[in-house]
Amino acid sequence: MEEVRDRLAPFHSPALKLVAVTDSPSAPRRAVFDEDEFSERADLPDDLSEDVSRETAALPRPASPRTFVVANQKGGVGKTTTAVNIAAGLAMGGLKVLVVDMDPQGNASTALGVDHSEGTPGTYDVLVEGAPLIDVIQRCPDIPGLYVVPATIDLAGAEIGLVATVSRETKLQIALRKFFKEFYVDYVIVDCPPSLGLLTLNALVAAKEIMIPIQCEYYALEGVTQLMKTIELVTGRLNDDLRLSTVILTMFDGRTNLSTQVANEVRTHFAEETLETVVPRSVRIAEAPSYGQTVLSYHLASAGAQAYRQAAEEIARRGPTKK
Ligand SMILES: Nc1ncnc2c1ncn2[C@@H]1O[C@H](COP(=O)(O)OP(=O)(O)OP(=O)(O)O)[C@@H](O)[C@H]1O
Ligand SMILES: [Mg+2]
């Protein structure tokens, strides 16, 4: 307790206080430094201290933070939907979760209801400018315990901005390591763009576990081979801790034989890794982002929300598998 307080001490300084500024209750939040005053909402670092309501979590807490990268270079397979809804499910289970949006499209930031208009501090500043994560983190307005590093369109220039820099593929890893020296979250979930460029590479280097969403459609496994090769390369050279721990079947349509066939094929390939929970194709899931919400906050009773909640529970309960 004392130790935690000591470690947080610098963050009680008004000069370093992060505040969530809102023009109206529904307006997107924006993290800025407040030089002059303490605000009631200015409690982000405290929130991220280790000793806040740890005992009340309904889901088991990992012994140490679990870091996931949600990757699949095939577009539109449900990476972002999975990243934000699994994150929401874990946070609703009482855990602290940080989502890092690594996609210049900023879809995860949209779905989590945080400001990511051009110029908003976010992933770009962390990767290219070396900004500390804590300086760019925003709180998801709907779900306590859920935090976001937003991605703006500026991130589209990051690949170019990083090309000439030293250790360009370890920027996120370094930022996370620094963050964990002072703050605590149970899960970090990194949402990747549909490519295997420098942004995804940064995520693969920073994470310990890979989660691959696979859409129950034609060509479902197309691209997974390429991804597996990239994972092998990263594991061999840049991040020995990385392993594929989780495969999640998305957009399952029980009325079609195709969905069932794809699901069976994936389970044959990834017997250990594939979650039992299957995410159905669901209108509520598709609608939720347009309200700046996860499906769990938008329509908790829907089949899609329940599936993601169950998937989050499965991930939390089975824990990190040994390499
Ligand atoms: N289970 C589902 N049921 C219905 N629609 C879904 C489901 N999962 C995702 N979608 C929709 O499918 C589209 C693609 O999903 P999503 O954006 O999560 O994929 P992605 O892999 O992140 O895409 P990208 O490669 O562009 O980043 C979105 O419009 C999303 O709302
Ligand atoms: Mg996406």
Short mmCIF file of C-alpha atoms and ligand atoms in Angstrom, two decimals:
data_model
loop_
_atom_site.label_atom_id
_atom_site.label_comp_id
_atom_site.label_asym_id
_atom_site.label_seq_id
_atom_site.Cartn_x
_atom_site.Cartn_y
_atom_site.Cartn_z
CA MET A 1 0.00 0.00 0.00
CA GLU A 2 2.68 2.40 1.15
CA GLU A 3 4.83 1.37 -1.76
CA VAL A 4 2.06 2.01 -4.24
CA ARG A 5 1.42 5.43 -2.78
CA ASP A 6 5.10 6.24 -3.04
CA ARG A 7 5.22 5.16 -6.61
CA LEU A 8 2.20 7.24 -7.46
CA ALA A 9 3.42 10.27 -5.57
CA PRO A 10 4.68 12.21 -8.57
CA PHE A 11 1.31 11.87 -10.19
CA HIS A 12 -0.40 13.81 -7.43
CA SER A 13 1.39 16.86 -8.66
CA PRO A 14 -1.11 19.20 -10.33
CA ALA A 15 1.35 19.85 -13.12
CA LEU A 16 1.24 16.21 -14.12
CA LYS A 17 -2.42 15.60 -13.56
CA LEU A 18 -4.35 14.15 -16.49
CA VAL A 19 -7.90 15.33 -16.83
CA ALA A 20 -10.70 14.21 -19.05
CA VAL A 21 -12.16 17.35 -20.54
CA THR A 22 -15.71 17.28 -21.77
CA ASP A 23 -17.78 20.07 -23.23
CA SER A 24 -20.95 18.16 -22.60
CA PRO A 25 -21.60 14.85 -20.88
CA SER A 26 -21.79 13.09 -24.23
CA ALA A 27 -18.85 14.85 -25.84
CA PRO A 28 -15.77 12.81 -26.54
CA ARG A 29 -13.09 13.08 -23.92
CA ARG A 30 -9.69 14.43 -24.54
CA ALA A 31 -6.67 14.01 -22.35
CA VAL A 32 -4.80 17.22 -21.64
CA PHE A 33 -2.55 18.47 -18.94
CA ASP A 34 -4.12 20.69 -16.38
CA GLU A 35 -1.53 23.03 -14.95
CA ASP A 36 -3.62 24.85 -12.42
CA GLU A 37 -6.25 22.82 -10.74
CA PHE A 38 -7.24 19.44 -9.47
CA SER A 39 -10.40 18.19 -11.01
CA GLU A 40 -12.75 15.59 -9.62
CA ARG A 41 -12.26 13.70 -12.84
CA ALA A 42 -8.53 14.11 -12.71
CA ASP A 43 -7.94 10.66 -11.31
CA LEU A 44 -6.64 8.60 -14.15
CA PRO A 45 -3.27 7.69 -12.64
CA ASP A 46 -4.93 6.80 -9.32
CA ASP A 47 -7.31 4.56 -11.20
CA LEU A 48 -4.39 2.75 -12.65
CA SER A 49 -2.70 2.17 -9.32
CA GLU A 50 -2.44 -1.38 -8.19
CA ASP A 51 -4.60 -1.24 -5.10
CA VAL A 52 -7.97 -0.04 -6.39
CA SER A 53 -10.81 -2.55 -5.80
CA ARG A 54 -8.68 -5.50 -6.77
CA GLU A 55 -10.69 -7.92 -4.64
CA THR A 56 -14.02 -7.20 -6.25
CA ALA A 57 -13.16 -8.60 -9.65
CA ALA A 58 -15.60 -11.27 -10.80
CA LEU A 59 -13.10 -12.68 -13.25
CA PRO A 60 -9.77 -14.08 -12.09
CA ARG A 61 -6.89 -11.63 -12.25
CA PRO A 62 -3.77 -12.79 -14.01
CA ALA A 63 -0.68 -13.11 -11.85
CA SER A 64 1.00 -10.57 -14.11
CA PRO A 65 -0.40 -8.38 -16.90
CA ARG A 66 -1.36 -10.28 -20.04
CA THR A 67 -0.62 -8.51 -23.31
CA PHE A 68 -2.53 -9.54 -26.40
CA VAL A 69 -2.10 -8.54 -29.98
CA VAL A 70 -5.18 -9.03 -32.13
CA ALA A 71 -3.85 -9.72 -35.59
CA ASN A 72 -4.86 -11.07 -38.96
CA GLN A 73 -3.69 -9.31 -42.08
CA LYS A 74 -6.93 -10.24 -43.80
CA GLY A 75 -9.23 -7.23 -43.66
CA GLY A 76 -12.67 -7.15 -42.08
CA VAL A 77 -12.47 -10.44 -40.18
CA GLY A 78 -13.48 -8.94 -36.86
CA LYS A 79 -10.14 -7.88 -35.32
CA THR A 80 -11.37 -4.55 -33.99
CA THR A 81 -14.77 -5.89 -32.97
CA THR A 82 -13.05 -8.67 -31.07
CA ALA A 83 -10.43 -6.40 -29.48
CA VAL A 84 -12.93 -3.90 -28.10
CA ASN A 85 -15.58 -6.39 -27.03
CA ILE A 86 -13.19 -8.80 -25.34
CA ALA A 87 -11.70 -5.76 -23.60
CA ALA A 88 -15.18 -4.68 -22.52
CA GLY A 89 -16.00 -8.18 -21.28
CA LEU A 90 -12.84 -8.30 -19.17
CA ALA A 91 -13.40 -4.80 -17.78
CA MET A 92 -17.00 -5.62 -16.92
CA GLY A 93 -15.62 -8.60 -15.04
CA GLY A 94 -13.84 -6.11 -12.78
CA LEU A 95 -10.44 -6.16 -14.46
CA LYS A 96 -8.41 -3.19 -15.66
CA VAL A 97 -7.90 -3.23 -19.38
CA LEU A 98 -5.93 -1.03 -21.74
CA VAL A 99 -6.73 -1.09 -25.44
CA VAL A 100 -4.02 0.23 -27.73
CA ASP A 101 -5.35 1.25 -31.13
CA MET A 102 -2.60 0.59 -33.68
CA ASP A 103 -4.77 1.13 -36.74
CA PRO A 104 -4.82 4.58 -38.42
CA GLN A 105 -8.48 3.87 -39.25
CA GLY A 106 -9.10 4.37 -35.52
CA ASN A 107 -12.01 1.93 -35.47
CA ALA A 108 -11.26 0.71 -31.96
CA SER A 109 -11.15 4.31 -30.71
CA THR A 110 -14.53 4.95 -32.34
CA ALA A 111 -16.09 1.83 -30.83
CA LEU A 112 -14.80 2.78 -27.38
CA GLY A 113 -16.21 6.30 -27.63
CA VAL A 114 -12.96 8.23 -27.22
CA ASP A 115 -11.84 11.29 -29.10
CA HIS A 116 -9.50 10.49 -31.95
CA SER A 117 -9.83 13.51 -34.17
CA GLU A 118 -6.69 14.60 -35.98
CA GLY A 119 -4.13 16.00 -33.56
CA THR A 120 -5.45 14.15 -30.50
CA PRO A 121 -2.51 12.65 -28.58
CA GLY A 122 -2.39 8.92 -29.21
CA THR A 123 -0.45 5.98 -30.59
CA TYR A 124 1.43 8.15 -33.08
CA ASP A 125 2.90 10.27 -30.30
CA VAL A 126 3.97 7.15 -28.42
CA LEU A 127 5.62 5.47 -31.39
CA VAL A 128 7.14 8.40 -33.22
CA GLU A 129 7.58 11.09 -30.56
CA GLY A 130 8.32 8.78 -27.64
CA ALA A 131 5.43 10.16 -25.54
CA PRO A 132 4.71 8.17 -22.35
CA LEU A 133 1.56 6.05 -22.64
CA ILE A 134 0.03 7.67 -19.56
CA ASP A 135 0.05 11.03 -21.35
CA VAL A 136 -2.21 9.84 -24.14
CA ILE A 137 -4.52 7.40 -22.38
CA GLN A 138 -8.22 8.18 -22.33
CA ARG A 139 -10.93 6.55 -20.31
CA CYS A 140 -13.73 4.69 -22.12
CA PRO A 141 -16.76 6.72 -21.04
CA ASP A 142 -19.15 3.76 -20.72
CA ILE A 143 -17.12 1.10 -19.01
CA PRO A 144 -15.20 1.57 -15.75
CA GLY A 145 -11.76 0.01 -15.80
CA LEU A 146 -11.40 0.31 -19.57
CA TYR A 147 -8.74 2.65 -20.97
CA VAL A 148 -7.73 3.49 -24.49
CA VAL A 149 -4.69 4.74 -26.36
CA PRO A 150 -6.46 6.26 -29.35
CA ALA A 151 -5.30 6.17 -32.95
CA THR A 152 -5.75 9.15 -35.19
CA ILE A 153 -5.24 9.45 -38.91
CA ASP A 154 -1.76 10.82 -38.06
CA LEU A 155 -0.80 7.22 -37.41
CA ALA A 156 -0.92 6.59 -41.16
CA GLY A 157 2.38 8.49 -41.34
CA ALA A 158 3.98 6.48 -38.55
CA GLU A 159 5.33 3.72 -40.78
CA ILE A 160 7.27 6.36 -42.73
CA GLY A 161 8.18 8.31 -39.60
CA LEU A 162 9.61 5.18 -38.03
CA VAL A 163 11.58 3.87 -40.98
CA ALA A 164 14.71 5.87 -40.25
CA THR A 165 14.62 5.48 -36.47
CA VAL A 166 16.68 3.13 -34.34
CA SER A 167 14.86 0.08 -32.94
CA ARG A 168 11.81 1.07 -34.90
CA GLU A 169 10.03 -2.20 -34.15
CA THR A 170 10.41 -1.96 -30.37
CA LYS A 171 8.77 1.44 -29.75
CA LEU A 172 5.56 0.04 -28.28
CA GLN A 173 7.42 -2.56 -26.25
CA ILE A 174 9.59 0.15 -24.67
CA ALA A 175 6.56 2.37 -23.97
CA LEU A 176 4.69 -0.49 -22.30
CA ARG A 177 7.65 -1.47 -20.17
CA LYS A 178 7.96 2.10 -18.91
CA PHE A 179 4.21 2.25 -18.25
CA PHE A 180 4.28 -0.95 -16.20
CA LYS A 181 6.98 0.47 -13.95
CA GLU A 182 4.42 2.90 -12.54
CA PHE A 183 0.95 1.68 -13.38
CA TYR A 184 -0.99 -1.50 -13.42
CA VAL A 185 -3.53 -3.01 -15.77
CA ASP A 186 -4.54 -6.67 -15.95
CA TYR A 187 -4.79 -6.82 -19.72
CA VAL A 188 -3.39 -4.91 -22.65
CA ILE A 189 -5.14 -5.57 -25.96
CA VAL A 190 -3.57 -4.17 -29.10
CA ASP A 191 -5.76 -3.83 -32.18
CA CYS A 192 -3.81 -4.06 -35.45
CA PRO A 193 -4.40 -2.87 -38.99
CA PRO A 194 -4.96 -5.41 -41.78
CA SER A 195 -1.31 -5.61 -42.83
CA LEU A 196 1.96 -6.95 -41.53
CA GLY A 197 3.82 -3.62 -41.61
CA LEU A 198 5.72 -1.79 -38.89
CA LEU A 199 2.63 -1.06 -36.83
CA THR A 200 1.66 -4.71 -36.56
CA LEU A 201 5.31 -5.60 -36.03
CA ASN A 202 5.51 -3.19 -33.07
CA ALA A 203 2.46 -4.90 -31.60
CA LEU A 204 3.90 -8.38 -32.13
CA VAL A 205 7.12 -7.36 -30.43
CA ALA A 206 5.31 -5.77 -27.47
CA ALA A 207 2.84 -8.57 -26.79
CA LYS A 208 3.12 -12.01 -25.28
CA GLU A 209 -0.03 -13.56 -26.68
CA ILE A 210 -1.58 -13.46 -30.11
CA MET A 211 -5.29 -13.60 -30.66
CA ILE A 212 -6.42 -14.36 -34.20
CA PRO A 213 -10.03 -13.74 -35.10
CA ILE A 214 -11.15 -15.96 -37.95
CA GLN A 215 -14.28 -15.17 -39.86
CA CYS A 216 -16.48 -18.18 -40.58
CA GLU A 217 -16.50 -17.50 -44.31
CA TYR A 218 -14.83 -18.63 -47.51
CA TYR A 219 -11.04 -18.28 -47.50
CA ALA A 220 -11.08 -18.09 -43.71
CA LEU A 221 -7.61 -19.54 -43.35
CA GLU A 222 -6.22 -17.55 -46.23
CA GLY A 223 -3.53 -15.32 -44.86
CA VAL A 224 -3.23 -17.20 -41.60
CA THR A 225 -0.27 -19.12 -43.06
CA GLN A 226 1.47 -15.82 -43.83
CA LEU A 227 0.67 -14.56 -40.36
CA MET A 228 2.10 -17.73 -38.82
CA LYS A 229 5.33 -17.23 -40.78
CA THR A 230 5.58 -13.66 -39.53
CA ILE A 231 4.95 -14.85 -35.99
CA GLU A 232 7.76 -17.38 -36.38
CA LEU A 233 10.12 -14.68 -37.59
CA VAL A 234 9.24 -12.39 -34.70
CA THR A 235 9.51 -15.20 -32.18
CA GLY A 236 12.92 -16.20 -33.47
CA ARG A 237 14.44 -12.74 -33.64
CA LEU A 238 12.57 -10.09 -31.72
CA ASN A 239 10.27 -11.53 -29.10
CA ASP A 240 10.86 -14.97 -27.74
CA ASP A 241 7.87 -14.72 -25.39
CA LEU A 242 5.31 -14.41 -28.16
CA ARG A 243 2.93 -17.27 -28.81
CA LEU A 244 -0.41 -17.87 -30.44
CA SER A 245 -2.69 -18.47 -27.48
CA THR A 246 -6.16 -17.69 -28.76
CA VAL A 247 -8.15 -18.22 -31.92
CA ILE A 248 -11.69 -16.91 -31.96
CA LEU A 249 -14.34 -17.76 -34.53
CA THR A 250 -16.34 -14.72 -35.56
CA MET A 251 -19.43 -13.97 -37.63
CA PHE A 252 -20.65 -17.52 -37.29
CA ASP A 253 -23.94 -18.20 -39.02
CA GLY A 254 -25.45 -21.43 -37.69
CA ARG A 255 -27.87 -21.60 -40.61
CA THR A 256 -25.14 -22.25 -43.14
CA ASN A 257 -23.12 -25.40 -43.60
CA LEU A 258 -20.21 -23.21 -44.61
CA SER A 259 -19.89 -21.64 -41.16
CA THR A 260 -19.90 -25.06 -39.54
CA GLN A 261 -17.35 -26.40 -42.02
CA VAL A 262 -15.00 -23.46 -41.47
CA ALA A 263 -15.37 -23.75 -37.70
CA ASN A 264 -14.50 -27.45 -37.87
CA GLU A 265 -11.52 -26.80 -40.10
CA VAL A 266 -10.18 -24.11 -37.76
CA ARG A 267 -10.65 -26.36 -34.74
CA THR A 268 -8.67 -29.07 -36.51
CA HIS A 269 -5.81 -26.65 -37.24
CA PHE A 270 -5.86 -24.92 -33.87
CA ALA A 271 -7.26 -27.50 -31.50
CA GLU A 272 -5.80 -26.03 -28.31
CA GLU A 273 -6.07 -22.37 -29.16
CA THR A 274 -9.63 -22.06 -30.46
CA LEU A 275 -12.10 -20.78 -27.89
CA GLU A 276 -15.20 -22.88 -27.34
CA THR A 277 -17.28 -19.74 -27.52
CA VAL A 278 -18.18 -18.79 -31.07
CA VAL A 279 -19.25 -15.24 -31.92
CA PRO A 280 -22.41 -15.25 -34.03
CA ARG A 281 -23.14 -12.88 -36.86
CA SER A 282 -25.23 -10.26 -35.12
CA VAL A 283 -26.83 -7.00 -36.16
CA ARG A 284 -26.25 -5.55 -32.68
CA ILE A 285 -22.52 -6.16 -32.96
CA ALA A 286 -22.43 -4.34 -36.30
CA GLU A 287 -24.57 -1.45 -35.01
CA ALA A 288 -22.75 -0.76 -31.76
CA PRO A 289 -19.75 1.19 -33.18
CA SER A 290 -22.02 3.76 -34.81
CA TYR A 291 -23.11 4.69 -31.28
CA GLY A 292 -19.51 4.86 -30.11
CA GLN A 293 -20.11 1.78 -28.00
CA THR A 294 -19.10 -1.82 -27.57
CA VAL A 295 -21.93 -4.28 -28.01
CA LEU A 296 -21.71 -5.00 -24.28
CA SER A 297 -22.58 -1.43 -23.39
CA TYR A 298 -24.99 -1.03 -26.33
CA HIS A 299 -27.09 -4.16 -25.92
CA LEU A 300 -25.85 -6.46 -23.18
CA ALA A 301 -28.71 -8.94 -23.56
CA SER A 302 -28.03 -9.58 -27.24
CA ALA A 303 -26.55 -12.87 -28.35
CA GLY A 304 -23.48 -11.09 -29.71
CA ALA A 305 -22.78 -9.31 -26.42
CA GLN A 306 -23.23 -12.50 -24.45
CA ALA A 307 -20.86 -14.35 -26.77
CA TYR A 308 -18.12 -11.77 -26.30
CA ARG A 309 -18.69 -11.73 -22.58
CA GLN A 310 -18.39 -15.49 -22.47
CA ALA A 311 -15.29 -15.42 -24.68
CA ALA A 312 -13.68 -12.88 -22.34
CA GLU A 313 -14.47 -15.12 -19.39
CA GLU A 314 -13.00 -18.13 -21.17
CA ILE A 315 -9.78 -16.20 -21.86
CA ALA A 316 -9.56 -15.03 -18.25
CA ARG A 317 -10.30 -18.44 -16.76
CA ARG A 318 -7.98 -20.52 -18.86
CA GLY A 319 -5.11 -18.11 -18.24
CA PRO A 320 -1.92 -17.80 -20.21
CA THR A 321 -0.91 -21.20 -21.55
CA LYS A 322 2.71 -22.21 -21.11
CA LYS A 323 4.92 -21.80 -24.10
N1 LIG B 1 -20.14 -10.89 -35.24
C1 LIG B 1 -20.44 -9.93 -36.12
N2 LIG B 1 -21.69 -9.80 -36.62
C2 LIG B 1 -21.99 -8.85 -37.51
N3 LIG B 1 -21.12 -7.95 -37.98
C3 LIG B 1 -19.86 -8.03 -37.52
C4 LIG B 1 -19.45 -9.00 -36.56
N4 LIG B 1 -18.13 -8.82 -36.30
C5 LIG B 1 -17.74 -7.77 -37.03
N5 LIG B 1 -18.77 -7.30 -37.78
C6 LIG B 1 -18.74 -6.17 -38.72
O1 LIG B 1 -17.85 -6.54 -39.78
C7 LIG B 1 -17.07 -5.44 -40.19
C8 LIG B 1 -15.59 -5.77 -40.02
O2 LIG B 1 -15.33 -5.97 -38.65
P1 LIG B 1 -14.04 -5.34 -37.96
O3 LIG B 1 -13.92 -3.90 -38.27
O4 LIG B 1 -14.03 -5.75 -36.54
O5 LIG B 1 -12.92 -6.15 -38.75
P2 LIG B 1 -11.36 -5.84 -38.79
O6 LIG B 1 -10.69 -7.15 -38.98
O7 LIG B 1 -10.96 -5.04 -37.63
O8 LIG B 1 -11.27 -4.94 -40.11
P3 LIG B 1 -9.94 -4.18 -40.62
O9 LIG B 1 -9.11 -5.27 -41.24
O10 LIG B 1 -10.45 -3.18 -41.61
O11 LIG B 1 -9.28 -3.57 -39.43
C9 LIG B 1 -17.51 -4.25 -39.33
O12 LIG B 1 -18.47 -3.54 -40.03
C10 LIG B 1 -18.15 -4.92 -38.12
O13 LIG B 1 -19.14 -4.12 -37.51
MG MG B 2 -9.92 -3.21 -37.56
#
